[in-house]
DNA sequence: CGGGAGAAATTGTCAGACAAGTACACATAC
DNA sequence: GTATGTGTACTTGTCTGACAATTTCTCCCG
């Protein structure tokens, strides 16, 4: 992989910066993100700020309806459940396929080694290698569409993380151990075991997140209600 | 369901019109879609045309790299395989869940009745109720994320259809019969049978599409190569 | 205290302009 | 004749500035 240079347009660079701020928790649902404000803060024209904002809206990282200012979406317990159930479904399909060929990507193992080696720090620090682990698994399937779908889910997962920022939900050791179980099952060619492991892994994370957001425990099968 | 009125912005209306033209096959990979041309044809300002084009690019219905004119993407055999495999994965997950509660949405049955009642006509006519059938199943899961993902896949499926426009691939009767098998399996609570039926259904459609595009038959497990 | 008119803020759209990049044809050198 | 370089036309990227339409807030009046 030779390092590719890439010229970023101003809009793209601005979108990148806004994305970073959202994932860093510098922008919350409370902050109104007006076009004029962005254009002033970054010294760009308003159409440029508008384009960047609309790009993030298209990605689902911001919400905006006609004539209203853009905001980071507020994720409730139903959203977290939907995100994590969809994740579990997608990743289960992927693991079943990977197990058939006993394919465990090196990138996933490397990301998990990083997690295992982490000494307790900022809870948000573990998010990056964690997402890298899961993304590596999905990418190993070699399906551009599946990878694209998953990456949009990852964005929403990171939004969840930001909203419960500061609360350490699980220890890095237990996360790494669960990941290892998944890798082992895939390498053993046991798809069902891998699916079970990922379902447990994600199910536990989901319920902790929901609890942290103040949602009811919800045993299973709670359908989202219209907000 | 009362008919809701909705004020469309010019950009949205223009995006809708362009989308229609893409799905109708009026725009192909050969046609360059310049901003100036769109702005002239619809009598809007160039920034408006630009915004509409970029919206479709974000949806994947158009492709464009920096400083180049937008085009409808060209889907090769590898793309068709990826789209249909991803579809099969997603719909399988959905059917398994629906079978557990024996939930078969009325909208799906209605759409299939339409297909069954169709007398041979324009091959593209069957696409709309067909997509409605599959979308109804996915929507019945009640997961906004899953539905959103699936709708982006549906867009690409319709792109495929347009590219092989005019060639009747399957009879409406056989399509309706296969759909009915799926519904029956779900109602019987037999998830595995439903998964098998959808896999056959989509697998057959996939290979016919690939053949129509001039791709090699490909038994299975052919990974997409970098273009 | 409730409701409505008015003002401020924000977004939607436009016009016109220039810079920057790409693509293609053409001319030149070896 | 091939390869390299140049130049021009076309297209997109961004900006300034402006006005219309809509929302939202405020405040006054009944």
Short mmCIF file of C-alpha atoms (C1' of nucleotides) in Angstrom, two decimals:
data_model
loop_
_atom_site.label_atom_id
_atom_site.label_comp_id
_atom_site.label_asym_id
_atom_site.label_seq_id
_atom_site.Cartn_x
_atom_site.Cartn_y
_atom_site.Cartn_z
CA UNK A 1 0.00 0.00 0.00
CA UNK A 2 1.83 3.07 -1.19
CA UNK A 3 0.71 6.26 0.53
CA UNK A 4 -1.70 7.92 -1.82
CA UNK A 5 -1.94 11.65 -1.89
CA UNK A 6 -5.36 13.11 -2.17
CA UNK A 7 -6.41 16.69 -2.62
CA UNK A 8 -9.30 17.49 -0.35
CA UNK A 9 -11.77 20.12 -1.39
CA UNK A 10 -12.65 22.71 1.22
CA UNK A 11 -16.07 21.18 1.63
CA UNK A 12 -14.59 17.74 2.25
CA UNK A 13 -12.03 19.06 4.70
CA UNK A 14 -14.75 20.94 6.55
CA UNK A 15 -16.98 17.87 6.64
CA UNK A 16 -14.05 15.88 8.02
CA UNK A 17 -13.50 18.43 10.76
CA UNK A 18 -17.17 18.53 11.71
CA UNK A 19 -17.27 14.74 11.78
CA UNK A 20 -14.29 14.75 14.10
CA UNK A 21 -16.01 17.20 16.41
CA UNK A 22 -19.15 15.11 16.51
CA UNK A 23 -17.24 11.93 17.34
CA UNK A 24 -15.16 13.78 19.91
CA UNK A 25 -18.32 14.86 21.68
CA UNK A 26 -17.62 18.54 21.15
CA UNK A 27 -20.98 18.83 19.43
CA UNK A 28 -24.03 17.52 21.22
CA UNK A 29 -27.72 17.52 20.57
CA UNK A 30 -27.95 20.79 22.50
CA UNK A 31 -25.71 22.73 20.16
CA UNK A 32 -27.37 24.31 17.17
CA UNK A 33 -25.12 24.21 14.15
CA UNK A 34 -26.11 27.11 11.95
CA UNK A 35 -24.58 27.64 8.55
CA UNK A 36 -23.57 31.20 9.38
CA UNK A 37 -21.82 30.09 12.55
CA UNK A 38 -19.80 27.40 10.78
CA UNK A 39 -18.95 29.75 7.97
CA UNK A 40 -17.69 32.33 10.46
CA UNK A 41 -15.76 29.88 12.63
CA UNK A 42 -13.84 28.36 9.73
CA UNK A 43 -13.71 31.45 7.54
CA UNK A 44 -15.45 29.93 4.55
CA UNK A 45 -18.43 31.13 2.56
CA UNK A 46 -21.87 30.11 3.69
CA UNK A 47 -22.58 27.89 0.65
CA UNK A 48 -19.43 25.95 1.54
CA UNK A 49 -20.57 25.51 5.13
CA UNK A 50 -23.99 24.54 3.87
CA UNK A 51 -22.56 21.85 1.60
CA UNK A 52 -20.48 20.37 4.42
CA UNK A 53 -23.47 20.29 6.75
CA UNK A 54 -25.63 18.68 4.12
CA UNK A 55 -22.99 16.05 3.56
CA UNK A 56 -23.11 15.04 7.21
CA UNK A 57 -26.89 15.10 7.11
CA UNK A 58 -26.69 12.63 4.23
CA UNK A 59 -24.50 10.40 6.36
CA UNK A 60 -26.96 10.55 9.25
CA UNK A 61 -24.47 12.27 11.53
CA UNK A 62 -26.59 15.38 11.63
CA UNK A 63 -30.31 15.90 11.39
CA UNK A 64 -32.09 18.77 9.79
CA UNK A 65 -35.55 19.45 8.43
CA UNK A 66 -36.49 22.30 6.15
CA UNK A 67 -35.62 25.73 7.47
CA UNK A 68 -34.41 24.39 10.78
CA UNK A 69 -30.88 24.40 12.06
CA UNK A 70 -28.85 21.20 11.98
CA UNK A 71 -28.28 19.24 15.17
CA UNK A 72 -26.61 16.06 16.25
CA UNK A 73 -29.43 13.49 16.43
CA UNK A 74 -30.56 12.39 19.84
CA UNK A 75 -30.43 8.63 20.20
CA UNK A 76 -32.93 7.11 22.57
CA UNK A 77 -33.04 3.57 23.97
CA UNK A 78 -35.05 2.37 20.97
CA UNK A 79 -32.41 3.71 18.63
CA UNK A 80 -29.61 2.00 20.54
CA UNK A 81 -31.51 -1.28 20.46
CA UNK A 82 -32.16 -0.96 16.74
CA UNK A 83 -28.56 -0.09 15.99
CA UNK A 84 -27.14 -2.96 18.00
CA UNK A 85 -29.66 -5.52 16.76
CA UNK A 86 -28.98 -4.53 13.17
CA UNK A 87 -25.27 -4.72 13.89
CA UNK A 88 -25.66 -8.17 15.37
CA UNK A 89 -27.61 -9.33 12.33
CA UNK A 90 -25.04 -7.99 9.91
CA UNK A 91 -22.02 -9.24 11.77
CA UNK A 92 -23.61 -12.67 12.25
CA UNK A 93 -24.00 -13.06 8.51
CA UNK A 94 -20.40 -12.02 8.04
CA UNK A 95 -19.05 -14.40 10.66
CA UNK A 96 -20.96 -17.34 9.24
CA UNK A 97 -19.37 -16.67 5.87
CA UNK A 98 -15.88 -16.17 7.29
CA UNK A 99 -16.12 -19.36 9.33
CA UNK A 100 -16.82 -21.36 6.19
CA UNK A 101 -13.41 -20.49 4.83
CA UNK A 102 -11.79 -20.19 8.26
CA UNK A 103 -10.78 -16.64 7.36
CA UNK A 104 -9.72 -14.42 10.25
CA UNK A 105 -8.18 -11.18 9.05
CA UNK A 106 -4.85 -10.18 10.54
CA UNK A 107 -6.07 -6.62 10.97
CA UNK A 108 -8.74 -7.80 13.38
CA UNK A 109 -6.26 -9.72 15.49
CA UNK A 110 -3.94 -6.71 15.53
CA UNK A 111 -6.72 -4.37 16.62
CA UNK A 112 -7.67 -6.74 19.41
CA UNK A 113 -4.07 -7.00 20.58
CA UNK A 114 -4.12 -3.21 20.92
CA UNK A 115 -7.22 -3.40 23.07
CA UNK A 116 -5.73 -6.09 25.26
CA UNK A 117 -2.57 -4.03 25.76
CA UNK A 118 -4.47 -0.91 26.82
CA UNK A 119 -4.21 0.18 30.38
CA UNK A 120 -7.32 1.92 31.59
CA UNK A 121 -7.55 5.36 30.10
CA UNK A 122 -10.18 7.56 28.59
CA UNK A 123 -13.17 5.32 27.85
CA UNK A 124 -13.44 6.82 24.39
CA UNK A 125 -9.95 5.64 23.52
CA UNK A 126 -11.04 2.03 23.29
CA UNK A 127 -13.74 2.87 20.79
CA UNK A 128 -11.36 3.38 17.89
CA UNK A 129 -9.57 -0.02 17.99
CA UNK A 130 -12.85 -1.69 18.89
CA UNK A 131 -14.50 -0.36 15.75
CA UNK A 132 -11.40 -1.27 13.80
CA UNK A 133 -11.71 -4.86 14.99
CA UNK A 134 -15.30 -5.19 13.88
CA UNK A 135 -14.73 -3.32 10.64
CA UNK A 136 -11.80 -5.56 9.77
CA UNK A 137 -14.03 -8.60 10.14
CA UNK A 138 -16.71 -7.15 7.91
CA UNK A 139 -14.20 -5.97 5.33
CA UNK A 140 -12.72 -9.44 5.18
CA UNK A 141 -15.91 -10.59 3.50
CA UNK A 142 -14.82 -8.60 0.46
CA UNK A 143 -18.28 -7.17 -0.17
CA UNK A 144 -18.19 -3.43 -0.83
CA UNK A 145 -21.93 -3.10 -0.17
CA UNK A 146 -21.76 -4.90 3.14
CA UNK A 147 -18.77 -2.81 4.19
CA UNK A 148 -20.55 0.38 3.21
CA UNK A 149 -23.63 -0.53 5.20
CA UNK A 150 -21.59 -1.45 8.20
CA UNK A 151 -19.66 1.77 8.15
CA UNK A 152 -22.89 3.74 8.38
CA UNK A 153 -23.79 1.65 11.41
CA UNK A 154 -20.37 2.32 12.91
CA UNK A 155 -21.06 6.02 12.67
CA UNK A 156 -24.19 5.63 14.71
CA UNK A 157 -22.44 3.40 17.22
CA UNK A 158 -19.89 6.13 17.75
CA UNK A 159 -22.70 8.59 18.30
CA UNK A 160 -24.02 6.31 21.03
CA UNK A 161 -20.60 6.15 22.64
CA UNK A 162 -20.33 9.91 22.74
CA UNK A 163 -23.69 10.22 24.45
CA UNK A 164 -22.65 8.03 27.35
CA UNK A 165 -19.20 9.52 27.34
CA UNK A 166 -17.18 9.11 30.49
CA UNK A 167 -18.94 6.03 31.71
CA UNK A 168 -16.72 3.02 31.37
CA UNK A 169 -19.11 0.27 30.44
CA UNK A 170 -16.84 -2.71 30.13
CA UNK A 171 -13.22 -3.42 30.96
CA UNK A 172 -10.79 -3.61 28.07
CA UNK A 173 -9.80 -7.08 29.23
CA UNK A 174 -13.30 -8.48 28.95
CA UNK A 175 -13.77 -6.86 25.56
CA UNK A 176 -10.54 -8.38 24.26
CA UNK A 177 -11.48 -11.77 25.63
CA UNK A 178 -14.85 -11.76 23.90
CA UNK A 179 -13.23 -10.70 20.67
CA UNK A 180 -10.77 -13.54 20.96
CA UNK A 181 -13.62 -16.03 21.36
CA UNK A 182 -15.07 -14.77 18.13
CA UNK A 183 -11.78 -15.09 16.27
CA UNK A 184 -11.22 -18.58 17.66
CA UNK A 185 -14.64 -19.75 16.56
CA UNK A 186 -14.10 -18.40 13.06
CA UNK A 187 -10.71 -20.07 12.78
CA UNK A 188 -12.22 -23.33 14.01
CA UNK A 189 -14.77 -23.10 11.24
CA UNK A 190 -17.59 -23.08 13.76
CA UNK A 191 -19.94 -20.45 12.38
CA UNK A 192 -22.70 -21.05 14.89
CA UNK A 193 -20.35 -20.57 17.82
CA UNK A 194 -19.07 -17.35 16.32
CA UNK A 195 -22.62 -16.09 15.85
CA UNK A 196 -23.46 -16.97 19.41
CA UNK A 197 -20.36 -15.18 20.68
CA UNK A 198 -21.00 -12.00 18.73
CA UNK A 199 -24.65 -12.03 19.77
CA UNK A 200 -23.67 -12.26 23.43
CA UNK A 201 -20.95 -9.65 22.98
CA UNK A 202 -23.21 -7.13 21.30
CA UNK A 203 -26.23 -7.97 23.41
CA UNK A 204 -24.34 -7.21 26.60
CA UNK A 205 -22.95 -3.96 25.22
CA UNK A 206 -26.41 -2.99 24.04
CA UNK A 207 -28.09 -3.45 27.40
CA UNK A 208 -25.32 -1.54 29.19
CA UNK A 209 -25.74 1.31 26.77
CA UNK A 210 -29.49 1.32 27.18
CA UNK A 211 -29.12 1.30 30.93
CA UNK A 212 -26.65 4.17 30.78
CA UNK A 213 -29.17 6.13 28.75
CA UNK A 214 -31.81 5.57 31.37
CA UNK A 215 -33.93 3.18 29.35
CA UNK A 216 -35.87 0.33 30.85
CA UNK A 217 -33.98 -2.97 30.98
CA UNK A 218 -36.23 -4.54 28.36
CA UNK A 219 -35.81 -8.32 28.24
CA UNK A 220 -36.20 -8.58 24.48
CA UNK A 221 -38.66 -7.84 21.73
CA UNK A 222 -39.53 -4.29 22.64
CA UNK A 223 -40.57 -2.52 19.51
CA UNK A 224 -39.63 1.12 19.10
CA UNK A 225 -42.45 3.54 19.63
CA UNK A 226 -42.96 6.64 17.54
CA UNK A 227 -41.17 9.55 19.10
CA UNK B 1 -53.19 6.96 6.33
CA UNK B 2 -54.32 10.43 5.32
CA UNK B 3 -52.49 11.88 2.34
CA UNK B 4 -49.89 14.20 3.74
CA UNK B 5 -48.86 17.20 1.75
CA UNK B 6 -45.21 18.03 1.72
CA UNK B 7 -43.49 21.11 0.40
CA UNK B 8 -40.54 20.03 -1.68
CA UNK B 9 -37.59 22.31 -2.08
CA UNK B 10 -36.40 22.87 -5.62
CA UNK B 11 -33.32 20.79 -4.95
CA UNK B 12 -35.42 17.91 -3.67
CA UNK B 13 -37.82 18.10 -6.57
CA UNK B 14 -34.94 18.17 -9.01
CA UNK B 15 -33.28 15.21 -7.29
CA UNK B 16 -36.58 13.34 -7.52
CA UNK B 17 -36.83 14.03 -11.23
CA UNK B 18 -33.25 12.96 -11.90
CA UNK B 19 -33.81 9.81 -9.88
CA UNK B 20 -36.88 9.05 -11.97
CA UNK B 21 -34.89 9.51 -15.16
CA UNK B 22 -32.16 7.19 -13.95
CA UNK B 23 -34.64 4.46 -12.99
CA UNK B 24 -36.51 4.93 -16.26
CA UNK B 25 -33.31 4.30 -18.16
CA UNK B 26 -33.33 7.75 -19.77
CA UNK B 27 -29.89 8.33 -18.32
CA UNK B 28 -27.21 5.77 -18.96
CA UNK B 29 -23.53 5.48 -18.25
CA UNK B 30 -22.85 7.06 -21.62
CA UNK B 31 -24.61 10.33 -20.84
CA UNK B 32 -22.53 12.97 -19.13
CA UNK B 33 -24.59 14.94 -16.65
CA UNK B 34 -22.99 18.36 -16.35
CA UNK B 35 -24.21 20.90 -13.86
CA UNK B 36 -24.64 23.54 -16.51
CA UNK B 37 -26.75 21.23 -18.66
CA UNK B 38 -29.09 20.31 -15.82
CA UNK B 39 -29.35 23.92 -14.78
CA UNK B 40 -30.30 24.92 -18.32
CA UNK B 41 -32.73 22.06 -18.92
CA UNK B 42 -34.72 22.71 -15.76
CA UNK B 43 -34.21 26.46 -15.58
CA UNK B 44 -32.59 26.52 -12.19
CA UNK B 45 -29.37 28.09 -11.01
CA UNK B 46 -26.21 26.05 -11.25
CA UNK B 47 -25.73 25.73 -7.46
CA UNK B 48 -29.21 24.20 -7.31
CA UNK B 49 -28.35 21.69 -10.02
CA UNK B 50 -25.10 20.98 -8.25
CA UNK B 51 -26.85 20.26 -4.97
CA UNK B 52 -29.29 17.87 -6.64
CA UNK B 53 -26.49 16.01 -8.40
CA UNK B 54 -24.50 15.74 -5.20
CA UNK B 55 -27.53 14.38 -3.44
CA UNK B 56 -27.77 11.53 -5.93
CA UNK B 57 -24.03 10.97 -5.69
CA UNK B 58 -24.48 10.55 -1.95
CA UNK B 59 -27.15 7.94 -2.62
CA UNK B 60 -24.87 6.08 -4.98
CA UNK B 61 -27.15 6.66 -7.96
CA UNK B 62 -24.52 8.81 -9.64
CA UNK B 63 -20.76 8.71 -9.55
CA UNK B 64 -18.43 11.62 -9.70
CA UNK B 65 -14.83 12.34 -8.79
CA UNK B 66 -13.32 15.77 -8.36
CA UNK B 67 -13.69 18.04 -11.35
CA UNK B 68 -15.27 15.33 -13.48
CA UNK B 69 -18.81 15.23 -14.74
CA UNK B 70 -21.33 12.99 -13.01
CA UNK B 71 -22.39 9.73 -14.64
CA UNK B 72 -24.65 6.83 -13.87
CA UNK B 73 -22.34 4.13 -12.49
CA UNK B 74 -21.60 1.17 -14.67
CA UNK B 75 -22.40 -2.09 -12.91
CA UNK B 76 -20.33 -5.07 -13.93
CA UNK B 77 -20.91 -8.75 -13.15
CA UNK B 78 -18.97 -8.44 -9.88
CA UNK B 79 -21.24 -5.61 -8.79
CA UNK B 80 -24.37 -7.57 -9.59
CA UNK B 81 -23.08 -10.54 -7.64
CA UNK B 82 -22.20 -8.36 -4.67
CA UNK B 83 -25.55 -6.61 -4.70
CA UNK B 84 -27.54 -9.82 -4.89
CA UNK B 85 -25.45 -11.67 -2.31
CA UNK B 86 -25.77 -8.77 0.10
CA UNK B 87 -29.49 -8.69 -0.59
CA UNK B 88 -29.76 -12.40 0.10
CA UNK B 89 -27.89 -12.01 3.38
CA UNK B 90 -30.08 -9.13 4.53
CA UNK B 91 -33.36 -10.68 3.50
CA UNK B 92 -32.39 -14.00 5.07
CA UNK B 93 -31.89 -12.36 8.42
CA UNK B 94 -35.23 -10.62 8.06
CA UNK B 95 -37.11 -13.79 7.09
CA UNK B 96 -35.66 -15.73 10.00
CA UNK B 97 -36.93 -13.06 12.38
CA UNK B 98 -40.34 -12.85 10.72
CA UNK B 99 -40.76 -16.61 10.78
CA UNK B 100 -40.25 -16.65 14.55
CA UNK B 101 -43.40 -14.61 15.02
CA UNK B 102 -45.12 -15.96 11.90
CA UNK B 103 -45.45 -12.40 10.65
CA UNK B 104 -46.28 -11.99 6.98
CA UNK B 105 -47.17 -8.41 6.12
CA UNK B 106 -50.35 -7.83 4.15
CA UNK B 107 -48.56 -5.35 1.90
CA UNK B 108 -46.26 -8.11 0.67
CA UNK B 109 -49.13 -10.42 -0.17
CA UNK B 110 -50.89 -7.57 -1.97
CA UNK B 111 -47.83 -6.74 -4.02
CA UNK B 112 -47.44 -10.37 -5.00
CA UNK B 113 -51.08 -10.59 -6.03
CA UNK B 114 -50.40 -7.71 -8.38
CA UNK B 115 -47.49 -9.55 -9.91
CA UNK B 116 -49.53 -12.72 -10.33
CA UNK B 117 -52.30 -10.77 -12.07
CA UNK B 118 -49.96 -9.14 -14.54
CA UNK B 119 -50.18 -10.18 -18.13
CA UNK B 120 -46.88 -9.93 -19.92
CA UNK B 121 -46.02 -6.36 -20.59
CA UNK B 122 -42.98 -4.15 -20.39
CA UNK B 123 -40.37 -6.09 -18.38
CA UNK B 124 -39.67 -2.99 -16.30
CA UNK B 125 -43.29 -2.88 -15.10
CA UNK B 126 -42.83 -5.88 -12.87
CA UNK B 127 -39.87 -4.29 -11.10
CA UNK B 128 -41.98 -1.88 -9.08
CA UNK B 129 -44.34 -4.40 -7.40
CA UNK B 130 -41.43 -6.83 -7.06
CA UNK B 131 -39.42 -4.29 -5.09
CA UNK B 132 -42.53 -3.45 -3.13
CA UNK B 133 -42.90 -7.09 -2.13
CA UNK B 134 -39.36 -7.37 -0.84
CA UNK B 135 -39.44 -3.96 0.81
CA UNK B 136 -42.67 -4.83 2.61
CA UNK B 137 -41.02 -7.90 4.09
CA UNK B 138 -38.02 -5.94 5.29
CA UNK B 139 -40.14 -3.13 6.68
CA UNK B 140 -42.18 -5.66 8.64
CA UNK B 141 -39.16 -6.20 10.83
CA UNK B 142 -39.72 -2.73 12.23
CA UNK B 143 -36.06 -1.81 12.15
CA UNK B 144 -35.47 1.65 10.65
CA UNK B 145 -31.77 0.93 10.09
CA UNK B 146 -32.42 -2.33 8.31
CA UNK B 147 -35.05 -0.69 6.13
CA UNK B 148 -32.71 2.15 5.29
CA UNK B 149 -29.93 -0.21 4.30
CA UNK B 150 -32.25 -2.26 2.19
CA UNK B 151 -33.59 0.75 0.36
CA UNK B 152 -30.09 1.68 -0.73
CA UNK B 153 -29.71 -1.84 -2.08
CA UNK B 154 -33.03 -1.54 -3.87
CA UNK B 155 -31.70 1.52 -5.66
CA UNK B 156 -28.79 -0.47 -6.99
CA UNK B 157 -31.02 -3.37 -7.96
CA UNK B 158 -33.09 -0.99 -10.05
CA UNK B 159 -29.92 0.24 -11.70
CA UNK B 160 -29.16 -3.35 -12.65
CA UNK B 161 -32.63 -3.77 -14.09
CA UNK B 162 -32.26 -0.71 -16.23
CA UNK B 163 -28.99 -1.97 -17.66
CA UNK B 164 -30.56 -5.17 -18.93
CA UNK B 165 -33.71 -3.35 -19.91
CA UNK B 166 -35.90 -5.06 -22.44
CA UNK B 167 -34.80 -8.57 -21.67
CA UNK B 168 -37.48 -10.49 -19.86
CA UNK B 169 -35.53 -12.62 -17.44
CA UNK B 170 -38.26 -14.52 -15.67
CA UNK B 171 -41.99 -14.92 -16.15
CA UNK B 172 -44.27 -13.08 -13.76
CA UNK B 173 -45.90 -16.39 -12.90
CA UNK B 174 -42.67 -17.97 -11.70
CA UNK B 175 -41.75 -14.88 -9.73
CA UNK B 176 -45.11 -14.85 -8.01
CA UNK B 177 -44.85 -18.57 -7.23
CA UNK B 178 -41.44 -18.17 -5.61
CA UNK B 179 -42.69 -15.24 -3.59
CA UNK B 180 -45.61 -17.31 -2.40
CA UNK B 181 -43.27 -20.04 -1.22
CA UNK B 182 -41.45 -17.50 0.88
CA UNK B 183 -44.66 -16.18 2.42
CA UNK B 184 -45.88 -19.70 3.14
CA UNK B 185 -42.66 -20.64 4.88
CA UNK B 186 -42.76 -17.53 7.04
CA UNK B 187 -46.39 -18.18 8.00
CA UNK B 188 -45.52 -21.76 8.85
CA UNK B 189 -42.82 -20.49 11.16
CA UNK B 190 -40.17 -22.35 9.20
CA UNK B 191 -37.35 -19.82 9.02
CA UNK B 192 -34.86 -22.16 7.40
CA UNK B 193 -37.25 -22.99 4.57
CA UNK B 194 -37.87 -19.29 4.00
CA UNK B 195 -34.14 -18.62 3.89
CA UNK B 196 -33.65 -21.43 1.44
CA UNK B 197 -36.45 -20.15 -0.77
CA UNK B 198 -35.18 -16.58 -0.86
CA UNK B 199 -31.63 -17.79 -1.51
CA UNK B 200 -32.82 -19.81 -4.50
CA UNK B 201 -35.04 -16.96 -5.68
CA UNK B 202 -32.30 -14.37 -5.55
CA UNK B 203 -29.58 -16.74 -6.71
CA UNK B 204 -31.47 -17.52 -9.88
CA UNK B 205 -32.21 -13.88 -10.58
CA UNK B 206 -28.58 -13.04 -9.95
CA UNK B 207 -27.18 -15.54 -12.41
CA UNK B 208 -29.67 -14.48 -15.08
CA UNK B 209 -28.64 -10.90 -14.62
CA UNK B 210 -24.95 -11.74 -14.78
CA UNK B 211 -25.52 -13.76 -17.92
CA UNK B 212 -27.46 -10.89 -19.49
CA UNK B 213 -24.56 -8.61 -18.71
CA UNK B 214 -22.20 -10.97 -20.47
CA UNK B 215 -20.39 -12.14 -17.37
CA UNK B 216 -19.04 -15.64 -16.94
CA UNK B 217 -21.48 -18.10 -15.32
CA UNK B 218 -19.46 -18.30 -12.14
CA UNK B 219 -20.49 -21.29 -10.00
CA UNK B 220 -19.98 -19.52 -6.70
CA UNK B 221 -17.26 -17.91 -4.62
CA UNK B 222 -15.87 -15.58 -7.23
CA UNK B 223 -14.42 -12.61 -5.46
CA UNK B 224 -14.68 -9.24 -7.15
CA UNK B 225 -11.44 -8.03 -8.63
CA UNK B 226 -10.28 -4.43 -8.53
CA UNK B 227 -11.52 -2.58 -11.58
"C1'" DC C 1 -52.90 34.37 31.32
"C1'" DG C 2 -53.62 33.14 26.50
"C1'" DG C 3 -53.25 34.45 21.76
"C1'" DG C 4 -51.65 36.83 17.97
"C1'" DA C 5 -48.81 40.40 15.59
"C1'" DG C 6 -44.28 41.79 14.63
"C1'" DA C 7 -39.18 41.41 14.60
"C1'" DA C 8 -35.05 38.72 14.39
"C1'" DA C 9 -32.69 34.79 12.93
"C1'" DT C 10 -32.07 31.12 9.69
"C1'" DT C 11 -32.42 28.70 5.58
"C1'" DG C 12 -33.51 28.43 0.31
"C1'" DT C 13 -32.39 30.16 -3.97
"C1'" DC C 14 -30.40 32.99 -7.16
"C1'" DA C 15 -26.89 35.81 -10.09
"C1'" DG C 16 -22.40 36.58 -11.49
"C1'" DA C 17 -17.64 35.93 -11.22
"C1'" DC C 18 -13.04 33.97 -11.01
"C1'" DA C 19 -9.81 30.22 -9.87
"C1'" DA C 20 -8.46 25.58 -10.47
"C1'" DG C 21 -8.50 21.41 -12.55
"C1'" DT C 22 -9.29 18.08 -16.52
"C1'" DA C 23 -9.38 16.60 -21.29
"C1'" DC C 24 -8.30 16.76 -25.84
"C1'" DA C 25 -6.07 18.43 -29.83
"C1'" DC C 26 -2.08 20.25 -31.64
"C1'" DA C 27 2.65 21.34 -32.30
"C1'" DT C 28 7.35 20.21 -31.46
"C1'" DA C 29 11.55 17.47 -30.60
"C1'" DC C 30 14.06 13.25 -30.89
"C1'" DG D 1 6.69 7.80 -35.87
"C1'" DT D 2 6.58 7.98 -31.16
"C1'" DA D 3 6.87 10.65 -27.27
"C1'" DT D 4 6.80 14.86 -24.91
"C1'" DG D 5 5.16 19.30 -24.01
"C1'" DT D 6 1.90 23.17 -24.66
"C1'" DG D 7 -2.40 25.46 -25.12
"C1'" DT D 8 -7.17 25.99 -25.28
"C1'" DA D 9 -11.98 24.80 -24.21
"C1'" DC D 10 -14.89 22.83 -20.89
"C1'" DT D 11 -16.20 21.68 -16.24
"C1'" DT D 12 -16.19 21.97 -11.51
"C1'" DG D 13 -14.90 24.47 -6.86
"C1'" DT D 14 -15.48 28.44 -4.30
"C1'" DC D 15 -16.59 33.10 -3.25
"C1'" DT D 16 -19.32 37.57 -2.68
"C1'" DG D 17 -23.57 39.49 -2.21
"C1'" DA D 18 -28.31 39.61 -2.25
"C1'" DC D 19 -33.28 38.72 -1.64
"C1'" DA D 20 -37.30 35.66 -0.59
"C1'" DA D 21 -39.51 32.36 2.41
"C1'" DT D 22 -39.91 30.26 6.66
"C1'" DT D 23 -39.33 29.52 11.39
"C1'" DT D 24 -38.79 31.12 16.05
"C1'" DC D 25 -38.84 34.23 19.60
"C1'" DT D 26 -40.58 38.28 21.84
"C1'" DC D 27 -43.75 41.23 23.36
"C1'" DC D 28 -47.94 43.58 23.41
"C1'" DC D 29 -52.88 43.48 23.79
"C1'" DG D 30 -57.27 41.77 25.02
#
